[in-house]
């Protein structure tokens, strides 16, 4: 009996050691499970999707949003005319096998079309909606506002930090970082990547923007790897981060899709314009009556003198 127990114990220890060698940690995505080391690469199953994740690369935004839904079950530069913001927030997306978003997304019987960043680009319709293609987001604008400070940041140091961080941390080729603009207190980063420029091995700017937004908002996707924004050895505190999207084809929003706040602003502007017109008309009328009365009085004076 004792030899059998000893052999069983050795087998158990061998299995444990083997499993420990095969297991790994996905450094670029903490929302995974069943991680195994294969050929020197850590491969895992994405939470919520079960899709295979290569931990040497950034995980697609679609798979990350799906995983997040499982865990959970806003001197500024003028924006481009067709730039729009994600006002819908988190939803449970449908992903293609490659991890990209399906062009048509639905929540029950309500459906809409999205771009490659998974952001709604049409009004919401019923299930009969047709989304003929997944429109590419070729320009992403990340706008950040830092906390009040007495002196502005060093522009060159700031540009250097963000360009190096985006290239090294998110593995984005530097040619896709088209600019970093600083106009105190706003920092604007432009990522541009059209269909003809992106090759098979390039990281998508939509995935980079999602990772970056999570980092600066204190909810990193990386495993135990927090982004510290330090400019010239000084920690930078950000108060607000907003991401805008520009697609290769303009979005298809109607007036009825405008938010109540924007509609209220439009109503106020219209009322103000109408009120200004009314005041102008009344003023001109009063002025006309005054001129007529003055002419009448002068004529009466002339007649009195002639008499």
mmCIF file of C-alpha atoms in Angstrom:
data_model
loop_
_atom_site.group_PDB
_atom_site.id
_atom_site.type_symbol
_atom_site.label_atom_id
_atom_site.label_comp_id
_atom_site.label_asym_id
_atom_site.label_seq_id
_atom_site.Cartn_x
_atom_site.Cartn_y
_atom_site.Cartn_z
ATOM 1 C CA UNK A 1 0.000 0.000 0.000
ATOM 2 C CA UNK A 2 2.811 2.408 0.868
ATOM 3 C CA UNK A 3 4.631 2.016 -2.512
ATOM 4 C CA UNK A 4 1.347 2.773 -4.286
ATOM 5 C CA UNK A 5 0.816 5.948 -2.229
ATOM 6 C CA UNK A 6 4.363 7.053 -2.934
ATOM 7 C CA UNK A 7 3.930 6.559 -6.681
ATOM 8 C CA UNK A 8 0.624 8.449 -6.645
ATOM 9 C CA UNK A 9 2.254 11.333 -4.790
ATOM 10 C CA UNK A 10 5.096 11.510 -7.295
ATOM 11 C CA UNK A 11 2.592 11.498 -10.177
ATOM 12 C CA UNK A 12 0.629 14.297 -8.537
ATOM 13 C CA UNK A 13 3.762 16.389 -8.010
ATOM 14 C CA UNK A 14 4.809 15.786 -11.628
ATOM 15 C CA UNK A 15 1.413 16.911 -12.927
ATOM 16 C CA UNK A 16 1.480 19.998 -10.728
ATOM 17 C CA UNK A 17 4.956 20.929 -11.946
ATOM 18 C CA UNK A 18 3.954 20.354 -15.564
ATOM 19 C CA UNK A 19 0.817 22.452 -15.177
ATOM 20 C CA UNK A 20 2.817 25.230 -13.524
ATOM 21 C CA UNK A 21 5.220 25.242 -16.453
ATOM 22 C CA UNK A 22 2.382 25.370 -18.995
ATOM 23 C CA UNK A 23 0.399 28.108 -17.231
ATOM 24 C CA UNK A 24 1.119 31.763 -17.946
ATOM 25 C CA UNK A 25 -0.090 35.299 -17.281
ATOM 26 C CA UNK A 26 -1.557 37.390 -20.084
ATOM 27 C CA UNK A 27 0.278 40.676 -19.561
ATOM 28 C CA UNK A 28 -1.731 42.608 -22.168
ATOM 29 C CA UNK A 29 -5.208 41.458 -21.129
ATOM 30 C CA UNK A 30 -6.405 40.667 -17.622
ATOM 31 C CA UNK A 31 -9.889 39.669 -18.829
ATOM 32 C CA UNK A 32 -8.941 36.144 -19.887
ATOM 33 C CA UNK A 33 -8.975 32.618 -18.510
ATOM 34 C CA UNK A 34 -7.429 29.175 -19.150
ATOM 35 C CA UNK A 35 -4.033 30.577 -20.082
ATOM 36 C CA UNK A 36 -1.484 28.135 -21.486
ATOM 37 C CA UNK A 37 2.070 28.582 -22.741
ATOM 38 C CA UNK A 38 2.508 27.220 -26.253
ATOM 39 C CA UNK A 39 5.589 27.773 -28.377
ATOM 40 C CA UNK A 40 6.793 30.533 -26.082
ATOM 41 C CA UNK A 41 3.503 32.455 -26.469
ATOM 42 C CA UNK A 42 0.821 32.793 -23.821
ATOM 43 C CA UNK A 43 -2.579 31.835 -25.254
ATOM 44 C CA UNK A 44 -5.819 32.338 -23.331
ATOM 45 C CA UNK A 45 -9.586 32.214 -23.719
ATOM 46 C CA UNK A 46 -11.299 35.596 -23.777
ATOM 47 C CA UNK A 47 -13.855 36.050 -21.005
ATOM 48 C CA UNK A 48 -17.379 36.203 -22.388
ATOM 49 C CA UNK A 49 -16.418 35.201 -25.926
ATOM 50 C CA UNK A 50 -14.213 32.130 -25.482
ATOM 51 C CA UNK A 51 -12.138 33.413 -28.408
ATOM 52 C CA UNK A 52 -8.443 32.517 -28.444
ATOM 53 C CA UNK A 53 -6.291 35.458 -27.367
ATOM 54 C CA UNK A 54 -2.615 35.942 -28.235
ATOM 55 C CA UNK A 55 -1.118 37.675 -25.209
ATOM 56 C CA UNK A 56 1.809 39.063 -27.189
ATOM 57 C CA UNK A 57 -0.648 41.378 -28.979
ATOM 58 C CA UNK A 58 -3.396 43.817 -28.033
ATOM 59 C CA UNK A 59 -6.799 42.154 -27.846
ATOM 60 C CA UNK A 60 -9.437 43.579 -30.191
ATOM 61 C CA UNK A 61 -11.840 46.140 -28.756
ATOM 62 C CA UNK A 62 -14.848 43.971 -29.603
ATOM 63 C CA UNK A 63 -13.584 41.075 -27.455
ATOM 64 C CA UNK A 64 -12.592 43.457 -24.651
ATOM 65 C CA UNK A 65 -16.065 45.013 -24.544
ATOM 66 C CA UNK A 66 -17.636 41.562 -24.465
ATOM 67 C CA UNK A 67 -15.415 40.600 -21.534
ATOM 68 C CA UNK A 68 -16.206 43.840 -19.725
ATOM 69 C CA UNK A 69 -19.931 43.196 -20.106
ATOM 70 C CA UNK A 70 -19.457 39.853 -18.384
ATOM 71 C CA UNK A 71 -17.716 41.580 -15.516
ATOM 72 C CA UNK A 72 -20.370 44.250 -15.137
ATOM 73 C CA UNK A 73 -23.501 42.054 -15.711
ATOM 74 C CA UNK A 74 -17.506 62.874 -22.246
ATOM 75 C CA UNK A 75 -8.477 76.798 -26.210
ATOM 76 C CA UNK A 76 -10.027 73.576 -27.557
ATOM 77 C CA UNK A 77 -9.374 72.688 -31.152
ATOM 78 C CA UNK A 78 -12.319 72.564 -33.543
ATOM 79 C CA UNK A 79 -13.356 69.003 -34.419
ATOM 80 C CA UNK A 80 -13.789 67.735 -38.003
ATOM 81 C CA UNK A 81 -17.319 68.100 -39.377
ATOM 82 C CA UNK A 82 -18.048 64.369 -39.297
ATOM 83 C CA UNK A 83 -16.360 63.593 -35.955
ATOM 84 C CA UNK A 84 -18.702 62.033 -33.436
ATOM 85 C CA UNK A 85 -18.519 60.763 -29.877
ATOM 86 C CA UNK A 86 -19.603 57.426 -28.443
ATOM 87 C CA UNK A 87 -22.736 58.405 -26.504
ATOM 88 C CA UNK A 88 -24.045 54.861 -26.005
ATOM 89 C CA UNK A 89 -21.285 53.532 -23.774
ATOM 90 C CA UNK A 90 -20.754 49.847 -23.070
ATOM 91 C CA UNK A 91 -22.880 47.159 -24.734
ATOM 92 C CA UNK A 92 -22.536 43.434 -25.372
ATOM 93 C CA UNK A 93 -21.215 43.321 -28.957
ATOM 94 C CA UNK A 94 -21.377 40.638 -31.627
ATOM 95 C CA UNK A 95 -17.862 39.860 -32.867
ATOM 96 C CA UNK A 96 -16.602 38.136 -35.995
ATOM 97 C CA UNK A 97 -14.319 35.114 -35.593
ATOM 98 C CA UNK A 98 -11.316 37.391 -36.168
ATOM 99 C CA UNK A 99 -12.386 39.554 -33.206
ATOM 100 C CA UNK A 100 -13.622 42.551 -35.189
ATOM 101 C CA UNK A 101 -17.096 44.014 -34.737
ATOM 102 C CA UNK A 102 -19.978 42.822 -36.855
ATOM 103 C CA UNK A 103 -21.370 45.744 -38.860
ATOM 104 C CA UNK A 104 -24.836 45.238 -37.356
ATOM 105 C CA UNK A 105 -25.291 45.250 -33.601
ATOM 106 C CA UNK A 106 -28.542 44.580 -31.748
ATOM 107 C CA UNK A 107 -29.969 44.731 -28.266
ATOM 108 C CA UNK A 108 -33.110 42.640 -28.370
ATOM 109 C CA UNK A 109 -35.216 43.947 -31.251
ATOM 110 C CA UNK A 110 -33.332 47.265 -31.516
ATOM 111 C CA UNK A 111 -30.438 47.346 -33.996
ATOM 112 C CA UNK A 112 -27.885 49.831 -35.345
ATOM 113 C CA UNK A 113 -24.772 49.941 -37.569
ATOM 114 C CA UNK A 114 -21.282 50.456 -36.129
ATOM 115 C CA UNK A 115 -17.824 51.363 -37.418
ATOM 116 C CA UNK A 116 -14.590 49.410 -36.901
ATOM 117 C CA UNK A 117 -14.341 50.988 -33.440
ATOM 118 C CA UNK A 118 -17.733 49.520 -32.515
ATOM 119 C CA UNK A 119 -19.302 52.968 -32.183
ATOM 120 C CA UNK A 120 -22.867 53.485 -33.412
ATOM 121 C CA UNK A 121 -22.945 55.484 -36.661
ATOM 122 C CA UNK A 122 -26.680 55.304 -37.506
ATOM 123 C CA UNK A 123 -30.005 55.813 -35.785
ATOM 124 C CA UNK A 124 -31.454 52.835 -33.967
ATOM 125 C CA UNK A 125 -33.960 50.746 -35.934
ATOM 126 C CA UNK A 126 -35.774 47.435 -35.702
ATOM 127 C CA UNK A 127 -34.237 44.072 -36.578
ATOM 128 C CA UNK A 128 -34.852 44.605 -40.315
ATOM 129 C CA UNK A 129 -32.021 47.155 -40.488
ATOM 130 C CA UNK A 130 -29.396 46.424 -43.162
ATOM 131 C CA UNK A 131 -25.732 47.278 -42.527
ATOM 132 C CA UNK A 132 -24.016 46.574 -45.830
ATOM 133 C CA UNK A 133 -20.440 47.069 -44.663
ATOM 134 C CA UNK A 134 -18.280 47.646 -41.620
ATOM 135 C CA UNK A 135 -17.168 51.237 -42.212
ATOM 136 C CA UNK A 136 -13.598 51.946 -41.213
ATOM 137 C CA UNK A 137 -12.724 54.537 -38.573
ATOM 138 C CA UNK A 138 -9.613 56.130 -40.073
ATOM 139 C CA UNK A 139 -9.106 59.026 -37.644
ATOM 140 C CA UNK A 140 -9.402 58.940 -33.851
ATOM 141 C CA UNK A 141 -9.064 62.122 -31.798
ATOM 142 C CA UNK A 142 -8.277 61.701 -28.101
ATOM 143 C CA UNK A 143 -8.849 64.907 -26.156
ATOM 144 C CA UNK A 144 -7.717 65.192 -22.535
ATOM 145 C CA UNK A 145 -8.002 68.009 -20.029
ATOM 146 C CA UNK A 146 -5.450 68.210 -17.230
ATOM 147 C CA UNK A 147 -6.051 69.660 -13.773
ATOM 148 C CA UNK A 148 -5.459 73.356 -13.066
ATOM 149 C CA UNK A 149 -1.819 74.330 -12.734
ATOM 150 C CA UNK A 150 0.065 77.626 -12.480
ATOM 151 C CA UNK A 151 2.422 77.000 -15.376
ATOM 152 C CA UNK A 152 1.864 75.164 -18.671
ATOM 153 C CA UNK A 153 3.578 71.862 -19.409
ATOM 154 C CA UNK A 154 6.669 71.696 -21.567
ATOM 155 C CA UNK A 155 5.214 71.035 -25.012
ATOM 156 C CA UNK A 156 8.158 69.052 -26.376
ATOM 157 C CA UNK A 157 8.379 66.842 -23.265
ATOM 158 C CA UNK A 158 4.642 66.201 -23.442
ATOM 159 C CA UNK A 159 4.761 65.239 -27.133
ATOM 160 C CA UNK A 160 7.736 62.955 -26.539
ATOM 161 C CA UNK A 161 6.017 61.156 -23.647
ATOM 162 C CA UNK A 162 2.766 60.408 -25.456
ATOM 163 C CA UNK A 163 4.378 59.404 -28.744
ATOM 164 C CA UNK A 164 6.788 57.020 -27.005
ATOM 165 C CA UNK A 165 4.057 55.620 -24.747
ATOM 166 C CA UNK A 166 1.672 54.901 -27.613
ATOM 167 C CA UNK A 167 4.435 53.317 -29.700
ATOM 168 C CA UNK A 168 5.956 51.207 -26.918
ATOM 169 C CA UNK A 169 3.015 50.364 -24.643
ATOM 170 C CA UNK A 170 0.401 49.798 -27.345
ATOM 171 C CA UNK A 171 2.786 48.732 -30.137
ATOM 172 C CA UNK A 172 1.405 51.221 -32.656
ATOM 173 C CA UNK A 173 3.695 52.172 -35.525
ATOM 174 C CA UNK A 174 4.762 55.808 -35.126
ATOM 175 C CA UNK A 175 3.566 56.711 -38.605
ATOM 176 C CA UNK A 176 -0.033 56.365 -37.369
ATOM 177 C CA UNK A 177 0.472 59.006 -34.650
ATOM 178 C CA UNK A 178 -0.154 62.070 -36.783
ATOM 179 C CA UNK A 179 0.132 64.651 -34.023
ATOM 180 C CA UNK A 180 0.104 65.630 -30.357
ATOM 181 C CA UNK A 181 -1.211 69.138 -29.699
ATOM 182 C CA UNK A 182 -1.042 71.012 -26.393
ATOM 183 C CA UNK A 183 -3.214 74.056 -25.729
ATOM 184 C CA UNK A 184 -3.390 74.464 -21.963
ATOM 185 C CA UNK A 185 -5.257 72.747 -20.386
ATOM 186 C CA UNK A 186 -6.134 70.506 -23.370
ATOM 187 C CA UNK A 187 -3.998 67.744 -24.856
ATOM 188 C CA UNK A 188 -5.119 66.332 -28.205
ATOM 189 C CA UNK A 189 -3.722 63.173 -29.794
ATOM 190 C CA UNK A 190 -4.497 62.324 -33.423
ATOM 191 C CA UNK A 191 -4.308 58.732 -34.619
ATOM 192 C CA UNK A 192 -4.813 58.237 -38.376
ATOM 193 C CA UNK A 193 -4.894 54.915 -40.192
ATOM 194 C CA UNK A 194 -6.899 54.412 -43.386
ATOM 195 C CA UNK A 195 -7.606 51.116 -45.107
ATOM 196 C CA UNK A 196 -4.740 51.381 -47.593
ATOM 197 C CA UNK A 197 -2.157 52.158 -44.882
ATOM 198 C CA UNK A 198 -3.001 49.349 -42.459
ATOM 199 C CA UNK A 199 -1.260 46.059 -43.148
ATOM 200 C CA UNK A 200 -2.139 42.677 -41.653
ATOM 201 C CA UNK A 201 0.355 42.942 -38.801
ATOM 202 C CA UNK A 202 -0.450 46.502 -37.751
ATOM 203 C CA UNK A 203 -2.298 47.239 -34.514
ATOM 204 C CA UNK A 204 -5.662 48.892 -35.146
ATOM 205 C CA UNK A 205 -5.985 52.459 -33.869
ATOM 206 C CA UNK A 206 -9.424 51.599 -32.443
ATOM 207 C CA UNK A 207 -7.847 48.988 -30.152
ATOM 208 C CA UNK A 208 -5.061 51.406 -29.166
ATOM 209 C CA UNK A 209 -7.565 54.134 -28.300
ATOM 210 C CA UNK A 210 -9.607 51.730 -26.175
ATOM 211 C CA UNK A 211 -6.555 50.523 -24.223
ATOM 212 C CA UNK A 212 -5.365 54.106 -23.789
ATOM 213 C CA UNK A 213 -8.761 55.374 -22.613
ATOM 214 C CA UNK A 214 -8.970 52.565 -20.057
ATOM 215 C CA UNK A 215 -5.451 53.402 -18.839
ATOM 216 C CA UNK A 216 -6.040 57.128 -18.316
ATOM 217 C CA UNK A 217 -9.378 56.465 -16.585
ATOM 218 C CA UNK A 218 -7.736 54.134 -14.066
ATOM 219 C CA UNK A 219 -9.166 50.827 -15.341
ATOM 220 C CA UNK A 220 -6.259 49.280 -17.278
ATOM 221 C CA UNK A 221 -6.702 46.174 -19.415
ATOM 222 C CA UNK A 222 -3.077 45.221 -18.819
ATOM 223 C CA UNK A 223 -2.309 42.776 -16.007
ATOM 224 C CA UNK A 224 -0.781 44.628 -13.029
ATOM 225 C CA UNK A 225 0.590 47.360 -15.290
ATOM 226 C CA UNK A 226 -0.703 50.856 -14.509
ATOM 227 C CA UNK A 227 0.111 53.792 -16.776
ATOM 228 C CA UNK A 228 1.774 56.660 -14.923
ATOM 229 C CA UNK A 229 1.664 59.889 -16.901
ATOM 230 C CA UNK A 230 4.828 61.724 -15.910
ATOM 231 C CA UNK A 231 6.053 64.833 -17.726
ATOM 232 C CA UNK A 232 9.520 66.063 -16.710
ATOM 233 C CA UNK A 233 9.368 63.972 -13.501
ATOM 234 C CA UNK A 234 5.977 65.459 -12.556
ATOM 235 C CA UNK A 235 2.817 63.357 -12.328
ATOM 236 C CA UNK A 236 0.079 64.694 -14.583
ATOM 237 C CA UNK A 237 -3.499 64.516 -13.337
ATOM 238 C CA UNK A 238 -6.195 64.320 -15.994
ATOM 239 C CA UNK A 239 -9.732 65.504 -15.260
ATOM 240 C CA UNK A 240 -11.514 64.463 -18.440
ATOM 241 C CA UNK A 241 -10.906 62.349 -21.523
ATOM 242 C CA UNK A 242 -13.138 62.291 -24.610
ATOM 243 C CA UNK A 243 -12.632 60.236 -27.775
ATOM 244 C CA UNK A 244 -13.983 61.321 -31.177
ATOM 245 C CA UNK A 245 -14.256 59.142 -34.276
ATOM 246 C CA UNK A 246 -14.049 60.056 -37.968
ATOM 247 C CA UNK A 247 -15.108 57.363 -40.453
ATOM 248 C CA UNK A 248 -14.211 56.915 -44.100
ATOM 249 C CA UNK A 249 -17.935 57.358 -44.814
ATOM 250 C CA UNK A 250 -19.885 60.034 -42.927
ATOM 251 C CA UNK A 251 -22.284 58.747 -40.214
ATOM 252 C CA UNK A 252 -26.001 58.565 -40.910
ATOM 253 C CA UNK A 253 -27.705 60.307 -37.996
ATOM 254 C CA UNK A 254 -31.049 62.087 -38.339
ATOM 255 C CA UNK A 255 -32.296 65.043 -36.275
ATOM 256 C CA UNK A 256 -34.426 62.762 -34.135
ATOM 257 C CA UNK A 257 -31.275 61.074 -32.834
ATOM 258 C CA UNK A 258 -29.962 64.286 -31.277
ATOM 259 C CA UNK A 259 -29.681 64.244 -27.518
ATOM 260 C CA UNK A 260 -32.232 66.247 -25.487
ATOM 261 C CA UNK A 261 -29.439 68.569 -24.341
ATOM 262 C CA UNK A 262 -28.427 69.446 -27.880
ATOM 263 C CA UNK A 263 -32.058 69.925 -28.897
ATOM 264 C CA UNK A 264 -32.526 72.293 -25.940
ATOM 265 C CA UNK A 265 -29.489 74.332 -27.047
ATOM 266 C CA UNK A 266 -30.872 74.582 -30.590
ATOM 267 C CA UNK A 267 -34.285 75.696 -29.244
ATOM 268 C CA UNK A 268 -32.672 78.381 -27.073
ATOM 269 C CA UNK A 269 -30.655 79.696 -30.043
ATOM 270 C CA UNK A 270 -33.759 79.815 -32.251
ATOM 271 C CA UNK A 271 -35.744 81.675 -29.556
ATOM 272 C CA UNK A 272 -32.881 84.165 -29.096
ATOM 273 C CA UNK A 273 -32.709 84.844 -32.861
ATOM 274 C CA UNK A 274 -36.496 85.325 -33.090
ATOM 275 C CA UNK A 275 -36.468 87.664 -30.078
ATOM 276 C CA UNK A 276 -33.665 89.739 -31.641
ATOM 277 C CA UNK A 277 -35.641 90.069 -34.892
ATOM 278 C CA UNK A 278 -38.789 91.153 -32.999
ATOM 279 C CA UNK A 279 -36.842 93.792 -31.032
ATOM 280 C CA UNK A 280 -35.269 95.091 -34.268
ATOM 281 C CA UNK A 281 -38.662 95.373 -36.008
ATOM 282 C CA UNK A 282 -40.287 97.150 -33.042
ATOM 283 C CA UNK A 283 -37.356 99.544 -32.750
ATOM 284 C CA UNK A 284 -37.584 100.455 -36.435
ATOM 285 C CA UNK A 285 -41.339 100.968 -36.191
ATOM 286 C CA UNK A 286 -40.971 103.281 -33.197
ATOM 287 C CA UNK A 287 -38.255 105.201 -34.969
ATOM 288 C CA UNK A 288 -40.511 105.551 -38.048
ATOM 289 C CA UNK A 289 -43.390 106.905 -35.935
ATOM 290 C CA UNK A 290 -41.037 109.404 -34.282
ATOM 291 C CA UNK A 291 -39.776 110.661 -37.676
ATOM 292 C CA UNK A 292 -43.351 110.994 -38.984
ATOM 293 C CA UNK A 293 -44.452 112.942 -35.877
ATOM 294 C CA UNK A 294 -41.421 115.252 -36.165
ATOM 295 C CA UNK A 295 -42.193 115.998 -39.843
ATOM 296 C CA UNK A 296 -45.857 116.712 -38.982
ATOM 297 C CA UNK A 297 -44.840 119.202 -36.256
ATOM 298 C CA UNK A 298 -42.434 120.994 -38.604
ATOM 299 C CA UNK A 299 -45.158 121.369 -41.257
ATOM 300 C CA UNK A 300 -47.532 122.890 -38.685
ATOM 301 C CA UNK A 301 -44.842 125.379 -37.619
ATOM 302 C CA UNK A 302 -44.278 126.426 -41.218
ATOM 303 C CA UNK A 303 -48.006 126.964 -41.777
ATOM 304 C CA UNK A 304 -48.188 129.092 -38.575
ATOM 305 C CA UNK A 305 -45.331 131.302 -39.750
ATOM 306 C CA UNK A 306 -46.828 131.780 -43.187
ATOM 307 C CA UNK A 307 -50.182 132.752 -41.658
#
